[in-house]
């Protein structure tokens, strides 16, 4: 029972799979197809996508190619890093954070061109389908969503290739193309499939596309300084940089020094465990640096509250609920805490390690040398600690006395 | 106004500071002093402490020297690592976790020898005073606590040395002794003071006593395999090891490969920020390994609940509340979750990096290859995802329709 | 595409809807049907269900009628009340807590009789379908589940009645039968549908079936005393009672005094808001009484930790995840806290009000009169409060000094 | 060792205790005393306080009497009620919420008059000392704080009276004055001491000063309608009211109908349990009404997130940390959620009961009748529930299959 749809905006990469989808949409839904290709830093030429789209019969005015890198880093990546977000202790949410932006823009283009449908190339087993569709429905709950992987019967590589061949879609692989299922943007690149489907097995070294291995990284460490304003990195080694440029530069540094590889088994929202390998070079540096600048500028209880809601915040993003009221509530709390997170962090990069070696804040330094010395001072009176401890222990003292009364001590 | 006390059990290291305290207790309180020196893996000979105590007039039957290493790792370190506990995103709680055990044993000795008081050498500015005293009062709420650093006027290094000299306490430093304020046990060694009091400054390389630097670590990586039972590591490379031996071996491996250095500014319970450097070589390996074995054996929501209560659990230990009802409640929940955390983890150690390269479980593997392939399967029906997404999105659809009705979409 | 199933255990009430399902299963699936009717205190005769089943062709050995009241209260209701569980601030989870038990028993019967399928009469719009099916799948993940309301085309009252008539199923209503959609068990009775679908409208007085209105309740208040052991009520006015008897008696008292009516709009797990009216007379008394006995016997931080995880615990039950690892983890924590929750509570019942007028514990009273008097005492030294406050305020003092330094104070 | 202070702003009620403090400050500290008396709705004439102050030698320009009722309700009470804040399941925080405002204003007056000190009449055993002093120190960390109850030796009623007599302070009680230790403001009145120090004993009826008992309340119920804007009540029965007027009117209604009495044992921040009786008539109505308007206008996950942080929010206020970064973070999240909380609630008041009988929202109603009917509809497809349930259950299915493989099912 096909849905009724006239014009569909497709998230289009220009690759084989979304080209097949493009064709399939035309054939099965008899609908007009609008392609949307976003540059979010995946590191691929986008003009070939235009050519390919035209070759598949898409009208030039129906081809949208946009550079979203600055918006991506400024409005998605940076807010997320203010929270020190990590999913399940390991994953920096590189794919999760990019989907909402693409979905939002796709829905906006649908409104502009008068489309009544949207489509994406995510499979029916993963998280991305959820992230895309939550994004669409948050923007416009009337959009018809077409998820070909859940609908068609092209459910094997062989059938796909046969379909492509039959429809004149070129299936030649670029030389050197990875055999893994991959996703990339300015924050990270991910790998799934093949040997990774056995969590006991190590991936081969040449799977990793961005970073050098720690073993091959320079023998010489490198020290960098990042400047923070309201919790966001704004300058590198004293040079002001736009958000996307900042992340690009940090990626270069991380890649050079073998920083940011992770190999994990994670829990998908749709219910199964899945193995993924990730490279998040700049993000790994930012996470450490942000915690370091917070360590001298952020109030203790503000920091602890952030830590306590962080797992929920990370899960919310992982599961695809970026545009939800609960994410906005948590963001409001987090952003409130970042007003005083200003200063600089010095880091040493060396063969996979990111070490904090200094942090400073001219304006918001809550670290007070005077409090830590072993000599007298007038601000902190050691005798105060006795009362502090006694009242904190009072509940134990009372229950202890009760146990004694009961002869149970 | 001195407290009335007859017999005091002192946590005694044999070093200068606690020797001064020993003398000061005898002089100021006119009380009998019992010394308690615990081996929790700090890596120092303890027999000199006995000699020193005798030289200060302590009766042989009042000198207690005990090896608590196995109890320490089995009943304190391992339960804590089941929780993946980290304080403020960075600190593995190496000092925090040792204090309760010492305090508990001190209170038990007090009961054995009929002492009415206990004393420790922690200053009035730190967390350790709280941890000791919470431990004492949890065990026996009637104990008189003497915290000399909060009471005496020996509040400068000069006065202390003068007092020692006057009382014939040897003040000669061991050659090569560190100028930093340090604490060590089988889980970690910590450094405070001196240059560290400026959080913008990097400590000199020779401060670190346990690990080699990543730079000086071997150029050859090393692969190890850890076996887990109910969330605890029980074998290394297939060889069963007792808890303390396990941690000792992991420390050796970590030290050799430059693993486990941290340099942080943390928030003390008593209210100020403080800079500390830590080496936790074996603990750093265990944290990563434990998360890895959990990643294939632990249910998703169990894992997420653990992550959500972890910051509170870590804070509870950091603040000194190990023996509290709330820690026991959280431990009960955590331990419940670990029944199925059984299997092996393979890790690669290289110049400061601990990389997971494989995890397996013969008995509790919840990772199912079949679910991840891109081919058909009978367990997971991709079409189910549509209903899953639709109902998860229903609240957005409804609020979207309401916004449209209001002309606000 | 019908599922292949040979023998199905149906949760059977004996009413019209499940009788239609029974027939429909026989016709559509050509399968043997086993009926399971549980007495969980819904207050209806069960033998008519047997007769009805036989009249529909069920073999006597395929009819299971069981009294689960004691198990229901002891292993489901009481553990839940230890947590002071309330969903969304108002709902005492009366329906949610009964479904897992029925589902579990249904799966056990399936194992006993060699059935490969299970079926229930919950609609496709509610929470109960989730609760039933989570229960089934937690017990036996291979069971085929048949949810007729999601499958058939009898999707209107008219079609249902026509189907019944065609198949000779009696559709005569019992005189006085409520027109509302209802569910009842020993913990509560619920109402949905009709006027309740307009949340601005008040239900008519005669909708309520169990309690008298506060207006019609006795003008004379009644004082009762409940005795608690390990967090569970074990005696009423000094008389020991089994769990089910206890709840029955408390229901009688609550009904008599107009206690426990609630009228709410709640958020269903499947995504929409829904209006429900509930009567939970005994449960409303128990909630208040349990908090009262905890108030003098439970440690502060244990109580606060319970309060902080309670909303999640309640949601877990509401959504149908009783048999989940996360519920078991939370339960382990909660049960740990209840070891000392022993004592008695005196309550006054009057026209809808449950007022605590006294609590006492011979063994675990942590309330200490001496601490509260305004006279001197030796346990609590008021001067200790100064140090306590100062160190708690230290972070404000430091940030205040920093603001002044910055000229921002 | 007296602190050095020249001019002290005293929180002055005009009663016996603070009059003694006034005199004691003059005598002991030889300082100039400035009195500050706030009208926060405690229901007492304030001009007598002026006379009394003058009689004790305070200069007219050093006497500050201010009406803070509107600020109190608008900026403290209402924001707190947006959170549905309840401490330990029962306490509506009536005293806790008033202290920060008084402390803040006291610190502001200190700045205006050039005072270097502040003083309050709270004892050393309670929470109020913490709340006052946290407020002072948050405003100005340099203020000298004088807490006479922790300093002087007037630690019995007898010594206090003797001091008063000696210094010519009138000790005659107003006729009918309560023997309980009380605190009142527009939100509530509290009682402590005397018979309440035995938690097993019920207070006598005439302790309660504000409300009639449910027994004496009218036999006729009363229906009211409250209008909400952004989570705050703005109109009663269609009449717009200022915040303080709103609360005053709701108090009148509550008092008339016997609403809002609570009798609890609570856990103080300073470590002991304490018995308190409270009357919060208007607040009790507002709590219920606010939850009701949220029930149709607030997103489910926003509501659940609010519920999960509420206990921490309530504790933060209870413990005196209103002006803390963590409270501001939580408030930012809560306020963010209230943008759509607009509409009306109808409530029935009757003999202690507040029953919601209707809720409506012209602009933000997320309750959709269409979703709840048992007939077909196009928005919600019952078949979607199958996929929803299956994927939610997938983790149980997988672990079940694993158990079977292990022969453990």
PDB file of N, CA and C in Angstrom, chain C residues 87-88 90 124-125 134 140 142 150 156 197 199 215 263 268-269 273 288 295 298 300 304 315 326 348 351 353 359 367 369 373 375 377 380 382 392 395 401 404, chain D residues 87-88 90 124-125 134 140 142 150 156 197 199 215 263 268-269 273 288 295 298 300 304 315 326 348 351 353 359 367 369 373 375 377 380 382 392 395 401 404:
ATOM      1  N   UNK C  87       3.335   7.740  39.449  1.00  0.00           N
ATOM      2  CA  UNK C  87       3.630   8.151  38.079  1.00  0.00           C
ATOM      3  C   UNK C  87       3.076   9.547  37.835  1.00  0.00           C
ATOM      4  N   UNK C  88       3.928  10.420  37.368  1.00  0.00           N
ATOM      5  CA  UNK C  88       3.527  11.792  37.027  1.00  0.00           C
ATOM      6  C   UNK C  88       2.820  12.503  38.173  1.00  0.00           C
ATOM      7  N   UNK C  90       0.744  11.671  40.351  1.00  0.00           N
ATOM      8  CA  UNK C  90      -0.639  11.427  40.731  1.00  0.00           C
ATOM      9  C   UNK C  90      -1.080   9.962  40.689  1.00  0.00           C
ATOM     10  N   UNK C 124      -4.749  -1.655  20.718  1.00  0.00           N
ATOM     11  CA  UNK C 124      -3.491  -1.212  20.138  1.00  0.00           C
ATOM     12  C   UNK C 124      -3.156   0.230  20.466  1.00  0.00           C
ATOM     13  N   UNK C 125      -3.950   0.854  21.309  1.00  0.00           N
ATOM     14  CA  UNK C 125      -3.709   2.262  21.628  1.00  0.00           C
ATOM     15  C   UNK C 125      -3.223   2.489  23.044  1.00  0.00           C
ATOM     16  N   UNK C 134       5.618  -7.353  26.974  1.00  0.00           N
ATOM     17  CA  UNK C 134       6.932  -7.336  27.620  1.00  0.00           C
ATOM     18  C   UNK C 134       7.029  -8.519  28.591  1.00  0.00           C
ATOM     19  N   UNK C 140       9.555 -15.856  27.853  1.00  0.00           N
ATOM     20  CA  UNK C 140       9.867 -16.796  26.777  1.00  0.00           C
ATOM     21  C   UNK C 140       9.860 -16.055  25.443  1.00  0.00           C
ATOM     22  N   UNK C 142      10.302 -16.907  22.558  1.00  0.00           N
ATOM     23  CA  UNK C 142       9.826 -17.604  21.359  1.00  0.00           C
ATOM     24  C   UNK C 142       8.310 -17.629  21.224  1.00  0.00           C
ATOM     25  N   UNK C 150      -5.065  -5.371  17.273  1.00  0.00           N
ATOM     26  CA  UNK C 150      -4.177  -4.779  16.267  1.00  0.00           C
ATOM     27  C   UNK C 150      -4.297  -5.487  14.917  1.00  0.00           C
ATOM     28  N   UNK C 156     -14.870  -1.462  15.374  1.00  0.00           N
ATOM     29  CA  UNK C 156     -15.904  -0.556  15.899  1.00  0.00           C
ATOM     30  C   UNK C 156     -16.839  -1.417  16.740  1.00  0.00           C
ATOM     31  N   UNK C 197     -13.261  11.536  27.819  1.00  0.00           N
ATOM     32  CA  UNK C 197     -12.454  11.925  26.673  1.00  0.00           C
ATOM     33  C   UNK C 197     -12.417  13.431  26.480  1.00  0.00           C
ATOM     34  N   UNK C 199     -11.207  16.320  28.694  1.00  0.00           N
ATOM     35  CA  UNK C 199     -10.551  16.576  29.987  1.00  0.00           C
ATOM     36  C   UNK C 199     -11.093  17.802  30.717  1.00  0.00           C
ATOM     37  N   UNK C 215     -18.293  13.570  50.310  1.00  0.00           N
ATOM     38  CA  UNK C 215     -19.527  14.162  50.820  1.00  0.00           C
ATOM     39  C   UNK C 215     -20.386  13.128  51.556  1.00  0.00           C
ATOM     40  N   UNK C 263      -8.451  11.859  39.374  1.00  0.00           N
ATOM     41  CA  UNK C 263      -8.946  12.158  38.034  1.00  0.00           C
ATOM     42  C   UNK C 263      -7.808  12.865  37.313  1.00  0.00           C
ATOM     43  N   UNK C 268       0.709   8.305  28.020  1.00  0.00           N
ATOM     44  CA  UNK C 268       0.916   6.899  27.727  1.00  0.00           C
ATOM     45  C   UNK C 268       2.283   6.660  27.095  1.00  0.00           C
ATOM     46  N   UNK C 269       2.781   5.445  27.297  1.00  0.00           N
ATOM     47  CA  UNK C 269       4.046   5.055  26.688  1.00  0.00           C
ATOM     48  C   UNK C 269       3.962   5.104  25.167  1.00  0.00           C
ATOM     49  N   UNK C 273      -1.650  11.476  25.186  1.00  0.00           N
ATOM     50  CA  UNK C 273      -2.170  11.736  26.515  1.00  0.00           C
ATOM     51  C   UNK C 273      -3.516  11.044  26.657  1.00  0.00           C
ATOM     52  N   UNK C 288       0.757   7.049  52.152  1.00  0.00           N
ATOM     53  CA  UNK C 288       0.969   8.018  53.228  1.00  0.00           C
ATOM     54  C   UNK C 288       1.602   7.366  54.454  1.00  0.00           C
ATOM     55  N   UNK C 295       9.745   8.228  57.677  1.00  0.00           N
ATOM     56  CA  UNK C 295      10.202   9.543  58.149  1.00  0.00           C
ATOM     57  C   UNK C 295      10.948   9.476  59.471  1.00  0.00           C
ATOM     58  N   UNK C 298      14.231   6.023  58.405  1.00  0.00           N
ATOM     59  CA  UNK C 298      15.117   5.942  57.237  1.00  0.00           C
ATOM     60  C   UNK C 298      16.131   7.083  57.269  1.00  0.00           C
ATOM     61  N   UNK C 300      18.505  10.019  56.018  1.00  0.00           N
ATOM     62  CA  UNK C 300      18.181  11.105  55.099  1.00  0.00           C
ATOM     63  C   UNK C 300      18.638  10.863  53.665  1.00  0.00           C
ATOM     64  N   UNK C 304      16.537  10.397  50.269  1.00  0.00           N
ATOM     65  CA  UNK C 304      16.653  11.289  49.112  1.00  0.00           C
ATOM     66  C   UNK C 304      17.028  10.513  47.852  1.00  0.00           C
ATOM     67  N   UNK C 315       8.079   5.103  36.189  1.00  0.00           N
ATOM     68  CA  UNK C 315       7.954   5.068  34.726  1.00  0.00           C
ATOM     69  C   UNK C 315       8.268   3.683  34.186  1.00  0.00           C
ATOM     70  N   UNK C 326      16.759  -3.222  34.771  1.00  0.00           N
ATOM     71  CA  UNK C 326      16.816  -1.924  35.445  1.00  0.00           C
ATOM     72  C   UNK C 326      15.826  -1.862  36.614  1.00  0.00           C
ATOM     73  N   UNK C 348      -5.512   9.094  60.646  1.00  0.00           N
ATOM     74  CA  UNK C 348      -6.921   9.448  60.793  1.00  0.00           C
ATOM     75  C   UNK C 348      -7.554   9.501  59.411  1.00  0.00           C
ATOM     76  N   UNK C 351     -13.472  11.616  55.436  1.00  0.00           N
ATOM     77  CA  UNK C 351     -14.021  12.277  54.239  1.00  0.00           C
ATOM     78  C   UNK C 351     -12.946  12.606  53.188  1.00  0.00           C
ATOM     79  N   UNK C 353      -9.756  12.430  53.414  1.00  0.00           N
ATOM     80  CA  UNK C 353      -8.445  12.786  53.955  1.00  0.00           C
ATOM     81  C   UNK C 353      -7.790  11.601  54.677  1.00  0.00           C
ATOM     82  N   UNK C 359       3.736   8.429  64.593  1.00  0.00           N
ATOM     83  CA  UNK C 359       4.594   7.332  64.093  1.00  0.00           C
ATOM     84  C   UNK C 359       5.565   7.001  65.209  1.00  0.00           C
ATOM     85  N   UNK C 367      14.635   9.472  65.168  1.00  0.00           N
ATOM     86  CA  UNK C 367      14.227  10.784  65.683  1.00  0.00           C
ATOM     87  C   UNK C 367      14.652  10.849  67.144  1.00  0.00           C
ATOM     88  N   UNK C 369      14.544  13.099  70.400  1.00  0.00           N
ATOM     89  CA  UNK C 369      13.978  14.298  71.018  1.00  0.00           C
ATOM     90  C   UNK C 369      15.042  15.271  71.487  1.00  0.00           C
ATOM     91  N   UNK C 373      15.301  19.989  71.215  1.00  0.00           N
ATOM     92  CA  UNK C 373      14.947  20.926  72.266  1.00  0.00           C
ATOM     93  C   UNK C 373      15.780  22.184  72.120  1.00  0.00           C
ATOM     94  N   UNK C 375      17.089  23.658  74.621  1.00  0.00           N
ATOM     95  CA  UNK C 375      18.021  23.728  75.752  1.00  0.00           C
ATOM     96  C   UNK C 375      19.371  23.130  75.352  1.00  0.00           C
ATOM     97  N   UNK C 377      22.475  20.623  75.081  1.00  0.00           N
ATOM     98  CA  UNK C 377      22.672  19.191  75.100  1.00  0.00           C
ATOM     99  C   UNK C 377      24.105  18.892  74.727  1.00  0.00           C
ATOM    100  N   UNK C 380      24.801  17.599  70.330  1.00  0.00           N
ATOM    101  CA  UNK C 380      24.855  18.574  69.253  1.00  0.00           C
ATOM    102  C   UNK C 380      25.370  19.888  69.808  1.00  0.00           C
ATOM    103  N   UNK C 382      25.912  23.653  69.063  1.00  0.00           N
ATOM    104  CA  UNK C 382      25.473  24.658  68.085  1.00  0.00           C
ATOM    105  C   UNK C 382      26.645  25.346  67.406  1.00  0.00           C
ATOM    106  N   UNK C 392      30.266  24.994  53.652  1.00  0.00           N
ATOM    107  CA  UNK C 392      29.248  24.875  52.608  1.00  0.00           C
ATOM    108  C   UNK C 392      29.163  26.136  51.753  1.00  0.00           C
ATOM    109  N   UNK C 395      32.364  27.982  48.407  1.00  0.00           N
ATOM    110  CA  UNK C 395      32.365  28.231  46.960  1.00  0.00           C
ATOM    111  C   UNK C 395      31.739  29.569  46.594  1.00  0.00           C
ATOM    112  N   UNK C 401      34.574  36.719  45.970  1.00  0.00           N
ATOM    113  CA  UNK C 401      35.846  37.446  45.992  1.00  0.00           C
ATOM    114  C   UNK C 401      36.377  37.636  44.577  1.00  0.00           C
ATOM    115  N   UNK C 404      34.455  40.422  42.924  1.00  0.00           N
ATOM    116  CA  UNK C 404      34.926  41.727  43.414  1.00  0.00           C
ATOM    117  C   UNK C 404      36.224  42.126  42.738  1.00  0.00           C
TER     118      UNK C 404
ATOM    119  N   UNK D  87       9.498  18.725  49.231  1.00  0.00           N
ATOM    120  CA  UNK D  87      10.641  18.118  49.927  1.00  0.00           C
ATOM    121  C   UNK D  87      10.195  16.869  50.649  1.00  0.00           C
ATOM    122  N   UNK D  88      10.886  15.780  50.387  1.00  0.00           N
ATOM    123  CA  UNK D  88      10.616  14.495  51.034  1.00  0.00           C
ATOM    124  C   UNK D  88       9.138  14.069  50.930  1.00  0.00           C
ATOM    125  N   UNK D  90       6.396  15.550  51.045  1.00  0.00           N
ATOM    126  CA  UNK D  90       5.322  16.131  51.842  1.00  0.00           C
ATOM    127  C   UNK D  90       5.410  17.649  52.056  1.00  0.00           C
ATOM    128  N   UNK D 124      21.028  27.637  66.306  1.00  0.00           N
ATOM    129  CA  UNK D 124      22.141  26.877  65.755  1.00  0.00           C
ATOM    130  C   UNK D 124      21.790  25.443  65.428  1.00  0.00           C
ATOM    131  N   UNK D 125      20.518  25.102  65.586  1.00  0.00           N
ATOM    132  CA  UNK D 125      20.122  23.722  65.333  1.00  0.00           C
ATOM    133  C   UNK D 125      19.278  23.541  64.087  1.00  0.00           C
ATOM    134  N   UNK D 134      23.731  31.601  53.810  1.00  0.00           N
ATOM    135  CA  UNK D 134      24.013  31.367  52.396  1.00  0.00           C
ATOM    136  C   UNK D 134      23.583  32.579  51.578  1.00  0.00           C
ATOM    137  N   UNK D 140      27.245  39.098  49.353  1.00  0.00           N
ATOM    138  CA  UNK D 140      28.473  39.826  49.685  1.00  0.00           C
ATOM    139  C   UNK D 140      29.316  38.973  50.620  1.00  0.00           C
ATOM    140  N   UNK D 142      31.988  39.417  52.009  1.00  0.00           N
ATOM    141  CA  UNK D 142      32.772  40.071  53.059  1.00  0.00           C
ATOM    142  C   UNK D 142      31.962  40.400  54.308  1.00  0.00           C
ATOM    143  N   UNK D 150      24.293  30.972  68.343  1.00  0.00           N
ATOM    144  CA  UNK D 150      25.467  30.091  68.359  1.00  0.00           C
ATOM    145  C   UNK D 150      26.577  30.646  69.229  1.00  0.00           C
ATOM    146  N   UNK D 156      18.984  29.046  77.435  1.00  0.00           N
ATOM    147  CA  UNK D 156      17.759  28.471  78.002  1.00  0.00           C
ATOM    148  C   UNK D 156      16.733  29.597  78.076  1.00  0.00           C
ATOM    149  N   UNK D 197       7.583  17.441  69.704  1.00  0.00           N
ATOM    150  CA  UNK D 197       8.867  16.755  69.850  1.00  0.00           C
ATOM    151  C   UNK D 197       8.705  15.261  70.097  1.00  0.00           C
ATOM    152  N   UNK D 199       7.111  12.412  68.073  1.00  0.00           N
ATOM    153  CA  UNK D 199       6.465  12.168  66.782  1.00  0.00           C
ATOM    154  C   UNK D 199       5.313  11.172  66.857  1.00  0.00           C
ATOM    155  N   UNK D 215     -13.171  18.827  59.536  1.00  0.00           N
ATOM    156  CA  UNK D 215     -14.440  18.583  60.215  1.00  0.00           C
ATOM    157  C   UNK D 215     -15.287  19.848  60.318  1.00  0.00           C
ATOM    158  N   UNK D 263       1.542  17.246  58.737  1.00  0.00           N
ATOM    159  CA  UNK D 263       2.209  16.929  60.001  1.00  0.00           C
ATOM    160  C   UNK D 263       3.296  15.925  59.654  1.00  0.00           C
ATOM    161  N   UNK D 268      16.571  17.549  58.542  1.00  0.00           N
ATOM    162  CA  UNK D 268      17.227  18.846  58.419  1.00  0.00           C
ATOM    163  C   UNK D 268      18.583  18.729  57.742  1.00  0.00           C
ATOM    164  N   UNK D 269      18.992  19.813  57.112  1.00  0.00           N
ATOM    165  CA  UNK D 269      20.304  19.868  56.483  1.00  0.00           C
ATOM    166  C   UNK D 269      21.413  19.686  57.520  1.00  0.00           C
ATOM    167  N   UNK D 273      16.631  14.685  62.469  1.00  0.00           N
ATOM    168  CA  UNK D 273      15.241  14.690  62.044  1.00  0.00           C
ATOM    169  C   UNK D 273      14.465  15.671  62.909  1.00  0.00           C
ATOM    170  N   UNK D 288      -1.649  21.247  43.099  1.00  0.00           N
ATOM    171  CA  UNK D 288      -2.556  20.368  42.358  1.00  0.00           C
ATOM    172  C   UNK D 288      -2.971  21.007  41.032  1.00  0.00           C
ATOM    173  N   UNK D 295      -0.717  18.745  32.841  1.00  0.00           N
ATOM    174  CA  UNK D 295      -1.083  17.418  32.326  1.00  0.00           C
ATOM    175  C   UNK D 295      -1.636  17.461  30.904  1.00  0.00           C
ATOM    176  N   UNK D 298       1.913  20.000  28.716  1.00  0.00           N
ATOM    177  CA  UNK D 298       3.351  19.766  28.757  1.00  0.00           C
ATOM    178  C   UNK D 298       3.694  18.438  28.078  1.00  0.00           C
ATOM    179  N   UNK D 300       5.458  14.963  27.357  1.00  0.00           N
ATOM    180  CA  UNK D 300       5.724  13.873  28.303  1.00  0.00           C
ATOM    181  C   UNK D 300       7.159  13.863  28.828  1.00  0.00           C
ATOM    182  N   UNK D 304       8.600  14.419  32.540  1.00  0.00           N
ATOM    183  CA  UNK D 304       9.371  13.414  33.274  1.00  0.00           C
ATOM    184  C   UNK D 304      10.728  13.958  33.701  1.00  0.00           C
ATOM    185  N   UNK D 315      15.440  19.948  47.399  1.00  0.00           N
ATOM    186  CA  UNK D 315      16.493  19.857  48.422  1.00  0.00           C
ATOM    187  C   UNK D 315      17.396  21.082  48.371  1.00  0.00           C
ATOM    188  N   UNK D 326      23.569  25.995  40.766  1.00  0.00           N
ATOM    189  CA  UNK D 326      22.809  24.785  40.436  1.00  0.00           C
ATOM    190  C   UNK D 326      21.303  25.064  40.454  1.00  0.00           C
ATOM    191  N   UNK D 348     -12.420  21.505  42.729  1.00  0.00           N
ATOM    192  CA  UNK D 348     -13.463  21.489  43.744  1.00  0.00           C
ATOM    193  C   UNK D 348     -12.797  21.436  45.109  1.00  0.00           C
ATOM    194  N   UNK D 351     -13.775  20.228  52.405  1.00  0.00           N
ATOM    195  CA  UNK D 351     -13.323  19.576  53.648  1.00  0.00           C
ATOM    196  C   UNK D 351     -11.950  18.927  53.516  1.00  0.00           C
ATOM    197  N   UNK D 353     -10.146  18.431  50.913  1.00  0.00           N
ATOM    198  CA  UNK D 353      -9.846  17.875  49.593  1.00  0.00           C
ATOM    199  C   UNK D 353      -9.750  18.954  48.520  1.00  0.00           C
ATOM    200  N   UNK D 359      -9.720  20.557  33.059  1.00  0.00           N
ATOM    201  CA  UNK D 359      -8.589  21.373  32.610  1.00  0.00           C
ATOM    202  C   UNK D 359      -8.781  21.622  31.138  1.00  0.00           C
ATOM    203  N   UNK D 367      -3.811  17.252  24.449  1.00  0.00           N
ATOM    204  CA  UNK D 367      -4.721  16.130  24.572  1.00  0.00           C
ATOM    205  C   UNK D 367      -5.602  16.140  23.340  1.00  0.00           C
ATOM    206  N   UNK D 369      -8.654  14.288  21.595  1.00  0.00           N
ATOM    207  CA  UNK D 369      -9.719  13.310  21.767  1.00  0.00           C
ATOM    208  C   UNK D 369      -9.643  12.184  20.749  1.00  0.00           C
ATOM    209  N   UNK D 373     -10.257   7.519  21.214  1.00  0.00           N
ATOM    210  CA  UNK D 373     -11.480   6.783  20.928  1.00  0.00           C
ATOM    211  C   UNK D 373     -11.126   5.374  20.510  1.00  0.00           C
ATOM    212  N   UNK D 375     -12.611   3.910  18.050  1.00  0.00           N
ATOM    213  CA  UNK D 375     -12.937   3.776  16.628  1.00  0.00           C
ATOM    214  C   UNK D 375     -11.684   4.058  15.793  1.00  0.00           C
ATOM    215  N   UNK D 377      -9.033   5.777  13.326  1.00  0.00           N
ATOM    216  CA  UNK D 377      -8.626   7.142  13.025  1.00  0.00           C
ATOM    217  C   UNK D 377      -7.402   7.088  12.127  1.00  0.00           C
ATOM    218  N   UNK D 380      -3.343   7.699  14.244  1.00  0.00           N
ATOM    219  CA  UNK D 380      -2.696   6.628  14.989  1.00  0.00           C
ATOM    220  C   UNK D 380      -3.112   5.303  14.375  1.00  0.00           C
ATOM    221  N   UNK D 382      -3.054   1.449  14.828  1.00  0.00           N
ATOM    222  CA  UNK D 382      -2.795   0.467  15.872  1.00  0.00           C
ATOM    223  C   UNK D 382      -1.713  -0.525  15.479  1.00  0.00           C
ATOM    224  N   UNK D 392      11.114  -2.376  21.377  1.00  0.00           N
ATOM    225  CA  UNK D 392      11.330  -2.144  22.800  1.00  0.00           C
ATOM    226  C   UNK D 392      11.659  -3.435  23.537  1.00  0.00           C
ATOM    227  N   UNK D 395      15.766  -6.264  23.413  1.00  0.00           N
ATOM    228  CA  UNK D 395      16.826  -6.658  24.353  1.00  0.00           C
ATOM    229  C   UNK D 395      16.425  -7.860  25.195  1.00  0.00           C
ATOM    230  N   UNK D 401      17.081 -15.481  24.148  1.00  0.00           N
ATOM    231  CA  UNK D 401      17.675 -16.452  23.233  1.00  0.00           C
ATOM    232  C   UNK D 401      19.046 -16.903  23.741  1.00  0.00           C
ATOM    233  N   UNK D 404      18.549 -19.374  26.517  1.00  0.00           N
ATOM    234  CA  UNK D 404      18.183 -20.695  25.983  1.00  0.00           C
ATOM    235  C   UNK D 404      19.413 -21.421  25.444  1.00  0.00           C
TER     236      UNK D 404
END
